[in-house]
């Protein structure tokens, strides 16, 4: 395994979550697939309610891939969720450079 392997392959982006999904529930949903180093829902700064998406980071790429395969397209709290590998923005990259 390369020492300079990109860390972002262990981070997943989860979208279309219910606004009723809590941080605790979010982490519990993904914990069966491996050791989680971080699980966070993105919150609306004005209302302090979840925006419907979040990020979960695993210790290994294998664990992240297991979670992605198992959770993508599942119904959680009444919502069909999508899970994909999170893509970190590189310095100097903007939204128009896709």
PDB file of N, CA and C in Angstrom:
ATOM      1  N   UNK A   1       0.843  -1.187   0.000  1.00  0.00           N
ATOM      2  CA  UNK A   1       0.000   0.000   0.000  1.00  0.00           C
ATOM      3  C   UNK A   1       0.888   1.250   0.000  1.00  0.00           C
ATOM      4  N   UNK A   2       0.559   2.192  -0.832  1.00  0.00           N
ATOM      5  CA  UNK A   2       1.372   3.407  -0.936  1.00  0.00           C
ATOM      6  C   UNK A   2       1.184   4.296   0.278  1.00  0.00           C
ATOM      7  N   UNK A   3       2.269   4.906   0.707  1.00  0.00           N
ATOM      8  CA  UNK A   3       2.216   5.789   1.873  1.00  0.00           C
ATOM      9  C   UNK A   3       1.438   7.066   1.583  1.00  0.00           C
ATOM     10  N   UNK A   4       1.462   7.510   0.313  1.00  0.00           N
ATOM     11  CA  UNK A   4       0.768   8.756  -0.025  1.00  0.00           C
ATOM     12  C   UNK A   4      -0.597   8.510  -0.669  1.00  0.00           C
ATOM     13  N   UNK A   5      -1.253   7.437  -0.268  1.00  0.00           N
ATOM     14  CA  UNK A   5      -2.587   7.105  -0.766  1.00  0.00           C
ATOM     15  C   UNK A   5      -3.556   8.220  -0.345  1.00  0.00           C
ATOM     16  N   UNK A   6      -4.407   8.708  -1.249  1.00  0.00           N
ATOM     17  CA  UNK A   6      -5.330   9.799  -0.883  1.00  0.00           C
ATOM     18  C   UNK A   6      -6.298   9.357   0.212  1.00  0.00           C
ATOM     19  N   UNK A   7      -6.380  10.143   1.261  1.00  0.00           N
ATOM     20  CA  UNK A   7      -7.256   9.844   2.392  1.00  0.00           C
ATOM     21  C   UNK A   7      -8.730   9.910   2.001  1.00  0.00           C
ATOM     22  N   UNK A   8      -9.029  10.724   1.006  1.00  0.00           N
ATOM     23  CA  UNK A   8     -10.448  10.946   0.679  1.00  0.00           C
ATOM     24  C   UNK A   8     -11.183   9.692   0.206  1.00  0.00           C
ATOM     25  N   UNK A   9     -10.471   8.637  -0.192  1.00  0.00           N
ATOM     26  CA  UNK A   9     -11.136   7.407  -0.609  1.00  0.00           C
ATOM     27  C   UNK A   9     -11.825   6.712   0.557  1.00  0.00           C
ATOM     28  N   UNK A  10     -11.512   7.125   1.780  1.00  0.00           N
ATOM     29  CA  UNK A  10     -12.159   6.546   2.955  1.00  0.00           C
ATOM     30  C   UNK A  10     -13.345   7.385   3.418  1.00  0.00           C
ATOM     31  N   UNK A  11     -13.589   8.536   2.772  1.00  0.00           N
ATOM     32  CA  UNK A  11     -14.689   9.410   3.161  1.00  0.00           C
ATOM     33  C   UNK A  11     -15.839   9.288   2.160  1.00  0.00           C
ATOM     34  N   UNK A  12     -17.029   9.112   2.698  1.00  0.00           N
ATOM     35  CA  UNK A  12     -18.232   8.984   1.866  1.00  0.00           C
ATOM     36  C   UNK A  12     -19.121  10.208   2.039  1.00  0.00           C
ATOM     37  N   UNK A  13     -19.771  10.576   0.942  1.00  0.00           N
ATOM     38  CA  UNK A  13     -20.757  11.654   0.941  1.00  0.00           C
ATOM     39  C   UNK A  13     -22.120  10.982   0.893  1.00  0.00           C
ATOM     40  N   UNK A  14     -22.988  11.320   1.821  1.00  0.00           N
ATOM     41  CA  UNK A  14     -24.320  10.720   1.915  1.00  0.00           C
ATOM     42  C   UNK A  14     -25.345  11.820   1.706  1.00  0.00           C
ATOM     43  N   UNK A  15     -26.217  11.645   0.706  1.00  0.00           N
ATOM     44  CA  UNK A  15     -27.199  12.686   0.391  1.00  0.00           C
ATOM     45  C   UNK A  15     -28.626  12.141   0.467  1.00  0.00           C
ATOM     46  N   UNK A  16     -29.575  13.079   0.472  1.00  0.00           N
ATOM     47  CA  UNK A  16     -31.014  12.826   0.527  1.00  0.00           C
ATOM     48  C   UNK A  16     -31.468  12.259   1.870  1.00  0.00           C
ATOM     49  N   UNK A  17     -30.735  12.589   2.926  1.00  0.00           N
ATOM     50  CA  UNK A  17     -31.123  12.132   4.265  1.00  0.00           C
ATOM     51  C   UNK A  17     -32.346  12.898   4.755  1.00  0.00           C
ATOM     52  N   UNK A  18     -33.126  12.261   5.588  1.00  0.00           N
ATOM     53  CA  UNK A  18     -34.274  12.917   6.217  1.00  0.00           C
ATOM     54  C   UNK A  18     -33.781  14.005   7.168  1.00  0.00           C
ATOM     55  N   UNK A  19     -34.549  15.064   7.285  1.00  0.00           N
ATOM     56  CA  UNK A  19     -34.175  16.127   8.230  1.00  0.00           C
ATOM     57  C   UNK A  19     -34.365  15.667   9.679  1.00  0.00           C
ATOM     58  N   UNK A  20     -34.945  14.482   9.855  1.00  0.00           N
ATOM     59  CA  UNK A  20     -35.133  13.930  11.193  1.00  0.00           C
ATOM     60  C   UNK A  20     -33.994  12.990  11.594  1.00  0.00           C
ATOM     61  N   UNK A  21     -33.077  12.703  10.672  1.00  0.00           N
ATOM     62  CA  UNK A  21     -31.933  11.845  10.988  1.00  0.00           C
ATOM     63  C   UNK A  21     -30.973  12.624  11.886  1.00  0.00           C
ATOM     64  N   UNK A  22     -30.613  12.013  13.007  1.00  0.00           N
ATOM     65  CA  UNK A  22     -29.701  12.667  13.958  1.00  0.00           C
ATOM     66  C   UNK A  22     -28.262  12.222  13.694  1.00  0.00           C
ATOM     67  N   UNK A  23     -27.307  12.971  14.247  1.00  0.00           N
ATOM     68  CA  UNK A  23     -25.892  12.586  14.142  1.00  0.00           C
ATOM     69  C   UNK A  23     -25.667  11.191  14.712  1.00  0.00           C
ATOM     70  N   UNK A  24     -26.317  10.913  15.842  1.00  0.00           N
ATOM     71  CA  UNK A  24     -26.170   9.610  16.499  1.00  0.00           C
ATOM     72  C   UNK A  24     -26.695   8.487  15.600  1.00  0.00           C
ATOM     73  N   UNK A  25     -27.865   8.691  15.024  1.00  0.00           N
ATOM     74  CA  UNK A  25     -28.458   7.694  14.120  1.00  0.00           C
ATOM     75  C   UNK A  25     -27.602   7.528  12.866  1.00  0.00           C
ATOM     76  N   UNK A  26     -27.091   8.620  12.348  1.00  0.00           N
ATOM     77  CA  UNK A  26     -26.251   8.619  11.156  1.00  0.00           C
ATOM     78  C   UNK A  26     -25.017   7.733  11.389  1.00  0.00           C
ATOM     79  N   UNK A  27     -24.354   7.943  12.521  1.00  0.00           N
ATOM     80  CA  UNK A  27     -23.158   7.155  12.834  1.00  0.00           C
ATOM     81  C   UNK A  27     -23.522   5.683  13.032  1.00  0.00           C
ATOM     82  N   UNK A  28     -24.633   5.428  13.709  1.00  0.00           N
ATOM     83  CA  UNK A  28     -25.065   4.057  13.972  1.00  0.00           C
ATOM     84  C   UNK A  28     -25.392   3.313  12.665  1.00  0.00           C
ATOM     85  N   UNK A  29     -25.925   4.011  11.680  1.00  0.00           N
ATOM     86  CA  UNK A  29     -26.248   3.395  10.393  1.00  0.00           C
ATOM     87  C   UNK A  29     -25.017   2.832   9.692  1.00  0.00           C
ATOM     88  N   UNK A  30     -23.897   3.529   9.829  1.00  0.00           N
ATOM     89  CA  UNK A  30     -22.684   3.147   9.111  1.00  0.00           C
ATOM     90  C   UNK A  30     -21.695   2.333   9.947  1.00  0.00           C
ATOM     91  N   UNK A  31     -21.888   2.280  11.261  1.00  0.00           N
ATOM     92  CA  UNK A  31     -20.926   1.588  12.125  1.00  0.00           C
ATOM     93  C   UNK A  31     -20.782   0.080  11.876  1.00  0.00           C
ATOM     94  N   UNK A  32     -21.799  -0.639  11.372  1.00  0.00           N
ATOM     95  CA  UNK A  32     -21.592  -2.077  11.134  1.00  0.00           C
ATOM     96  C   UNK A  32     -20.529  -2.392  10.072  1.00  0.00           C
ATOM     97  N   UNK A  33     -20.126  -1.407   9.297  1.00  0.00           N
ATOM     98  CA  UNK A  33     -19.221  -1.664   8.181  1.00  0.00           C
ATOM     99  C   UNK A  33     -17.755  -1.450   8.523  1.00  0.00           C
ATOM    100  N   UNK A  34     -17.466  -0.907   9.702  1.00  0.00           N
ATOM    101  CA  UNK A  34     -16.072  -0.719  10.088  1.00  0.00           C
ATOM    102  C   UNK A  34     -15.902   0.397  11.096  1.00  0.00           C
ATOM    103  N   UNK A  35     -14.637   0.730  11.341  1.00  0.00           N
ATOM    104  CA  UNK A  35     -14.296   1.770  12.322  1.00  0.00           C
ATOM    105  C   UNK A  35     -14.459   3.155  11.697  1.00  0.00           C
ATOM    106  N   UNK A  36     -15.337   3.944  12.297  1.00  0.00           N
ATOM    107  CA  UNK A  36     -15.613   5.289  11.803  1.00  0.00           C
ATOM    108  C   UNK A  36     -14.722   6.287  12.536  1.00  0.00           C
ATOM    109  N   UNK A  37     -14.017   7.111  11.774  1.00  0.00           N
ATOM    110  CA  UNK A  37     -13.190   8.145  12.401  1.00  0.00           C
ATOM    111  C   UNK A  37     -13.964   9.449  12.537  1.00  0.00           C
ATOM    112  N   UNK A  38     -14.969   9.654  11.658  1.00  0.00           N
ATOM    113  CA  UNK A  38     -15.811  10.854  11.744  1.00  0.00           C
ATOM    114  C   UNK A  38     -17.129  10.590  11.040  1.00  0.00           C
ATOM    115  N   UNK A  39     -18.208  11.063  11.629  1.00  0.00           N
ATOM    116  CA  UNK A  39     -19.523  11.022  10.992  1.00  0.00           C
ATOM    117  C   UNK A  39     -20.204  12.333  11.352  1.00  0.00           C
ATOM    118  N   UNK A  40     -20.534  13.133  10.342  1.00  0.00           N
ATOM    119  CA  UNK A  40     -21.166  14.417  10.658  1.00  0.00           C
ATOM    120  C   UNK A  40     -22.208  14.790   9.620  1.00  0.00           C
ATOM    121  N   UNK A  41     -23.317  15.276  10.124  1.00  0.00           N
ATOM    122  CA  UNK A  41     -24.363  15.830   9.271  1.00  0.00           C
ATOM    123  C   UNK A  41     -24.051  17.310   9.081  1.00  0.00           C
ATOM    124  N   UNK A  42     -24.326  17.822   7.905  1.00  0.00           N
ATOM    125  CA  UNK A  42     -24.145  19.250   7.663  1.00  0.00           C
ATOM    126  C   UNK A  42     -25.422  19.947   8.123  1.00  0.00           C
ATOM    127  N   UNK A  43     -25.239  20.944   8.992  1.00  0.00           N
ATOM    128  CA  UNK A  43     -26.381  21.633   9.594  1.00  0.00           C
ATOM    129  C   UNK A  43     -26.599  23.006   8.967  1.00  0.00           C
ATOM    130  N   UNK A  44     -27.858  23.419   8.934  1.00  0.00           N
ATOM    131  CA  UNK A  44     -28.205  24.762   8.486  1.00  0.00           C
ATOM    132  C   UNK A  44     -27.850  25.716   9.621  1.00  0.00           C
ATOM    133  N   UNK A  45     -27.017  26.712   9.345  1.00  0.00           N
ATOM    134  CA  UNK A  45     -26.565  27.615  10.404  1.00  0.00           C
ATOM    135  C   UNK A  45     -27.699  28.469  10.971  1.00  0.00           C
ATOM    136  N   UNK A  46     -28.734  28.697  10.160  1.00  0.00           N
ATOM    137  CA  UNK A  46     -29.842  29.539  10.619  1.00  0.00           C
ATOM    138  C   UNK A  46     -30.840  28.759  11.476  1.00  0.00           C
ATOM    139  N   UNK A  47     -31.230  27.566  11.007  1.00  0.00           N
ATOM    140  CA  UNK A  47     -32.265  26.796  11.712  1.00  0.00           C
ATOM    141  C   UNK A  47     -31.699  25.733  12.655  1.00  0.00           C
ATOM    142  N   UNK A  48     -30.397  25.425  12.514  1.00  0.00           N
ATOM    143  CA  UNK A  48     -29.752  24.362  13.297  1.00  0.00           C
ATOM    144  C   UNK A  48     -30.365  22.987  13.042  1.00  0.00           C
ATOM    145  N   UNK A  49     -30.967  22.814  11.865  1.00  0.00           N
ATOM    146  CA  UNK A  49     -31.501  21.511  11.468  1.00  0.00           C
ATOM    147  C   UNK A  49     -30.604  20.934  10.374  1.00  0.00           C
ATOM    148  N   UNK A  50     -30.558  19.605  10.267  1.00  0.00           N
ATOM    149  CA  UNK A  50     -29.727  18.992   9.224  1.00  0.00           C
ATOM    150  C   UNK A  50     -30.182  19.417   7.824  1.00  0.00           C
ATOM    151  N   UNK A  51     -29.208  19.627   6.945  1.00  0.00           N
ATOM    152  CA  UNK A  51     -29.506  20.027   5.565  1.00  0.00           C
ATOM    153  C   UNK A  51     -29.853  18.839   4.668  1.00  0.00           C
ATOM    154  N   UNK A  52     -29.723  17.620   5.187  1.00  0.00           N
ATOM    155  CA  UNK A  52     -30.079  16.439   4.397  1.00  0.00           C
ATOM    156  C   UNK A  52     -28.892  15.732   3.765  1.00  0.00           C
ATOM    157  N   UNK A  53     -27.689  16.121   4.167  1.00  0.00           N
ATOM    158  CA  UNK A  53     -26.516  15.393   3.689  1.00  0.00           C
ATOM    159  C   UNK A  53     -25.427  15.421   4.747  1.00  0.00           C
ATOM    160  N   UNK A  54     -24.477  14.507   4.592  1.00  0.00           N
ATOM    161  CA  UNK A  54     -23.397  14.434   5.564  1.00  0.00           C
ATOM    162  C   UNK A  54     -22.229  13.641   5.031  1.00  0.00           C
ATOM    163  N   UNK A  55     -21.230  13.499   5.871  1.00  0.00           N
ATOM    164  CA  UNK A  55     -20.006  12.796   5.511  1.00  0.00           C
ATOM    165  C   UNK A  55     -19.679  11.772   6.583  1.00  0.00           C
ATOM    166  N   UNK A  56     -19.215  10.610   6.157  1.00  0.00           N
ATOM    167  CA  UNK A  56     -18.762   9.591   7.086  1.00  0.00           C
ATOM    168  C   UNK A  56     -17.393   9.113   6.607  1.00  0.00           C
ATOM    169  N   UNK A  57     -16.441   9.056   7.541  1.00  0.00           N
ATOM    170  CA  UNK A  57     -15.070   8.669   7.214  1.00  0.00           C
ATOM    171  C   UNK A  57     -14.709   7.396   7.959  1.00  0.00           C
ATOM    172  N   UNK A  58     -14.195   6.428   7.213  1.00  0.00           N
ATOM    173  CA  UNK A  58     -13.778   5.150   7.784  1.00  0.00           C
ATOM    174  C   UNK A  58     -12.261   5.096   7.893  1.00  0.00           C
ATOM    175  N   UNK A  59     -11.770   4.171   8.733  1.00  0.00           N
ATOM    176  CA  UNK A  59     -10.328   4.008   8.883  1.00  0.00           C
ATOM    177  C   UNK A  59      -9.689   3.439   7.630  1.00  0.00           C
ATOM    178  N   UNK A  60     -10.441   2.614   6.868  1.00  0.00           N
ATOM    179  CA  UNK A  60      -9.847   2.009   5.676  1.00  0.00           C
ATOM    180  C   UNK A  60     -10.760   2.159   4.463  1.00  0.00           C
ATOM    181  N   UNK A  61     -10.128   2.094   3.306  1.00  0.00           N
ATOM    182  CA  UNK A  61     -10.864   2.173   2.048  1.00  0.00           C
ATOM    183  C   UNK A  61     -11.791   0.962   1.884  1.00  0.00           C
ATOM    184  N   UNK A  62     -11.354  -0.205   2.359  1.00  0.00           N
ATOM    185  CA  UNK A  62     -12.162  -1.431   2.264  1.00  0.00           C
ATOM    186  C   UNK A  62     -13.475  -1.255   3.029  1.00  0.00           C
ATOM    187  N   UNK A  63     -13.389  -0.686   4.230  1.00  0.00           N
ATOM    188  CA  UNK A  63     -14.592  -0.454   5.041  1.00  0.00           C
ATOM    189  C   UNK A  63     -15.516   0.539   4.351  1.00  0.00           C
ATOM    190  N   UNK A  64     -14.944   1.598   3.793  1.00  0.00           N
ATOM    191  CA  UNK A  64     -15.749   2.610   3.093  1.00  0.00           C
ATOM    192  C   UNK A  64     -16.458   1.987   1.895  1.00  0.00           C
ATOM    193  N   UNK A  65     -15.770   1.134   1.151  1.00  0.00           N
ATOM    194  CA  UNK A  65     -16.377   0.492  -0.015  1.00  0.00           C
ATOM    195  C   UNK A  65     -17.514  -0.445   0.397  1.00  0.00           C
ATOM    196  N   UNK A  66     -17.332  -1.166   1.505  1.00  0.00           N
ATOM    197  CA  UNK A  66     -18.396  -2.050   2.003  1.00  0.00           C
ATOM    198  C   UNK A  66     -19.643  -1.231   2.343  1.00  0.00           C
ATOM    199  N   UNK A  67     -19.431  -0.114   3.033  1.00  0.00           N
ATOM    200  CA  UNK A  67     -20.553   0.742   3.432  1.00  0.00           C
ATOM    201  C   UNK A  67     -21.232   1.337   2.207  1.00  0.00           C
ATOM    202  N   UNK A  68     -20.450   1.776   1.243  1.00  0.00           N
ATOM    203  CA  UNK A  68     -21.004   2.370   0.027  1.00  0.00           C
ATOM    204  C   UNK A  68     -21.903   1.360  -0.682  1.00  0.00           C
ATOM    205  N   UNK A  69     -21.404   0.144  -0.880  1.00  0.00           N
ATOM    206  CA  UNK A  69     -22.176  -0.894  -1.589  1.00  0.00           C
ATOM    207  C   UNK A  69     -23.457  -1.259  -0.844  1.00  0.00           C
ATOM    208  N   UNK A  70     -23.363  -1.328   0.486  1.00  0.00           N
ATOM    209  CA  UNK A  70     -24.511  -1.759   1.284  1.00  0.00           C
ATOM    210  C   UNK A  70     -25.560  -0.666   1.477  1.00  0.00           C
ATOM    211  N   UNK A  71     -25.118   0.595   1.574  1.00  0.00           N
ATOM    212  CA  UNK A  71     -26.040   1.665   1.941  1.00  0.00           C
ATOM    213  C   UNK A  71     -26.574   2.490   0.774  1.00  0.00           C
ATOM    214  N   UNK A  72     -25.879   2.524  -0.348  1.00  0.00           N
ATOM    215  CA  UNK A  72     -26.343   3.317  -1.484  1.00  0.00           C
ATOM    216  C   UNK A  72     -27.668   2.766  -1.997  1.00  0.00           C
ATOM    217  N   UNK A  73     -28.682   3.629  -2.088  1.00  0.00           N
ATOM    218  CA  UNK A  73     -29.992   3.211  -2.581  1.00  0.00           C
ATOM    219  C   UNK A  73     -30.897   2.605  -1.521  1.00  0.00           C
ATOM    220  N   UNK A  74     -30.490   2.657  -0.260  1.00  0.00           N
ATOM    221  CA  UNK A  74     -31.336   2.144   0.822  1.00  0.00           C
ATOM    222  C   UNK A  74     -32.321   3.216   1.275  1.00  0.00           C
ATOM    223  N   UNK A  75     -33.404   2.757   1.859  1.00  0.00           N
ATOM    224  CA  UNK A  75     -34.367   3.702   2.427  1.00  0.00           C
ATOM    225  C   UNK A  75     -34.074   3.825   3.913  1.00  0.00           C
ATOM    226  N   UNK A  76     -33.801   5.059   4.351  1.00  0.00           N
ATOM    227  CA  UNK A  76     -33.469   5.354   5.747  1.00  0.00           C
ATOM    228  C   UNK A  76     -34.397   6.470   6.209  1.00  0.00           C
ATOM    229  N   UNK A  77     -35.110   6.221   7.294  1.00  0.00           N
ATOM    230  CA  UNK A  77     -36.069   7.197   7.837  1.00  0.00           C
ATOM    231  C   UNK A  77     -37.031   7.684   6.745  1.00  0.00           C
ATOM    232  N   UNK A  78     -37.473   6.763   5.892  1.00  0.00           N
ATOM    233  CA  UNK A  78     -38.459   7.089   4.870  1.00  0.00           C
ATOM    234  C   UNK A  78     -37.905   7.767   3.623  1.00  0.00           C
ATOM    235  N   UNK A  79     -36.599   7.889   3.511  1.00  0.00           N
ATOM    236  CA  UNK A  79     -35.984   8.561   2.354  1.00  0.00           C
ATOM    237  C   UNK A  79     -35.003   7.631   1.661  1.00  0.00           C
ATOM    238  N   UNK A  80     -35.004   7.645   0.341  1.00  0.00           N
ATOM    239  CA  UNK A  80     -34.029   6.916  -0.460  1.00  0.00           C
ATOM    240  C   UNK A  80     -32.724   7.708  -0.412  1.00  0.00           C
ATOM    241  N   UNK A  81     -31.667   7.111   0.141  1.00  0.00           N
ATOM    242  CA  UNK A  81     -30.411   7.842   0.277  1.00  0.00           C
ATOM    243  C   UNK A  81     -29.409   7.418  -0.795  1.00  0.00           C
ATOM    244  N   UNK A  82     -28.482   8.304  -1.088  1.00  0.00           N
ATOM    245  CA  UNK A  82     -27.404   8.021  -2.024  1.00  0.00           C
ATOM    246  C   UNK A  82     -26.074   8.159  -1.299  1.00  0.00           C
ATOM    247  N   UNK A  83     -25.173   7.230  -1.582  1.00  0.00           N
ATOM    248  CA  UNK A  83     -23.850   7.223  -0.958  1.00  0.00           C
ATOM    249  C   UNK A  83     -22.811   7.160  -2.063  1.00  0.00           C
ATOM    250  N   UNK A  84     -21.825   8.035  -1.996  1.00  0.00           N
ATOM    251  CA  UNK A  84     -20.743   8.015  -2.979  1.00  0.00           C
ATOM    252  C   UNK A  84     -19.447   8.436  -2.301  1.00  0.00           C
ATOM    253  N   UNK A  85     -18.333   8.158  -2.967  1.00  0.00           N
ATOM    254  CA  UNK A  85     -17.041   8.580  -2.431  1.00  0.00           C
ATOM    255  C   UNK A  85     -17.002  10.100  -2.472  1.00  0.00           C
ATOM    256  N   UNK A  86     -16.618  10.707  -1.348  1.00  0.00           N
ATOM    257  CA  UNK A  86     -16.529  12.173  -1.276  1.00  0.00           C
ATOM    258  C   UNK A  86     -15.304  12.627  -2.064  1.00  0.00           C
ATOM    259  N   UNK A  87     -15.461  13.679  -2.830  1.00  0.00           N
ATOM    260  CA  UNK A  87     -14.355  14.238  -3.603  1.00  0.00           C
ATOM    261  C   UNK A  87     -13.948  15.560  -2.988  1.00  0.00           C
ATOM    262  N   UNK A  88     -12.758  15.590  -2.445  1.00  0.00           N
ATOM    263  CA  UNK A  88     -12.255  16.811  -1.825  1.00  0.00           C
ATOM    264  C   UNK A  88     -11.898  17.821  -2.900  1.00  0.00           C
ATOM    265  N   UNK A  89     -12.223  19.070  -2.646  1.00  0.00           N
ATOM    266  CA  UNK A  89     -11.810  20.147  -3.555  1.00  0.00           C
ATOM    267  C   UNK A  89     -10.324  20.397  -3.378  1.00  0.00           C
ATOM    268  N   UNK A  90      -9.646  20.531  -4.473  1.00  0.00           N
ATOM    269  CA  UNK A  90      -8.225  20.830  -4.399  1.00  0.00           C
ATOM    270  C   UNK A  90      -8.046  22.343  -4.306  1.00  0.00           C
ATOM    271  N   UNK A  91      -6.973  22.804  -3.676  1.00  0.00           N
ATOM    272  CA  UNK A  91      -6.751  24.250  -3.581  1.00  0.00           C
ATOM    273  C   UNK A  91      -6.740  24.873  -4.976  1.00  0.00           C
ATOM    274  N   UNK A  92      -7.458  25.986  -5.118  1.00  0.00           N
ATOM    275  CA  UNK A  92      -7.523  26.677  -6.408  1.00  0.00           C
ATOM    276  C   UNK A  92      -8.618  26.165  -7.314  1.00  0.00           C
ATOM    277  N   UNK A  93      -9.305  25.083  -6.911  1.00  0.00           N
ATOM    278  CA  UNK A  93     -10.379  24.526  -7.720  1.00  0.00           C
ATOM    279  C   UNK A  93     -11.678  25.270  -7.397  1.00  0.00           C
ATOM    280  N   UNK A  94     -12.458  25.589  -8.426  1.00  0.00           N
ATOM    281  CA  UNK A  94     -13.743  26.223  -8.164  1.00  0.00           C
ATOM    282  C   UNK A  94     -14.862  25.382  -8.752  1.00  0.00           C
ATOM    283  N   UNK A  95     -16.100  25.765  -8.472  1.00  0.00           N
ATOM    284  CA  UNK A  95     -17.257  24.980  -8.885  1.00  0.00           C
ATOM    285  C   UNK A  95     -17.408  24.858 -10.393  1.00  0.00           C
ATOM    286  N   UNK A  96     -16.873  25.795 -11.151  1.00  0.00           N
ATOM    287  CA  UNK A  96     -17.052  25.769 -12.602  1.00  0.00           C
ATOM    288  C   UNK A  96     -16.055  24.858 -13.316  1.00  0.00           C
ATOM    289  N   UNK A  97     -15.075  24.303 -12.607  1.00  0.00           N
ATOM    290  CA  UNK A  97     -14.053  23.483 -13.275  1.00  0.00           C
ATOM    291  C   UNK A  97     -14.364  22.008 -13.226  1.00  0.00           C
ATOM    292  N   UNK A  98     -15.561  21.615 -13.648  1.00  0.00           N
ATOM    293  CA  UNK A  98     -15.942  20.203 -13.663  1.00  0.00           C
ATOM    294  C   UNK A  98     -15.709  19.608 -15.010  1.00  0.00           C
TER     295      UNK A  98
END
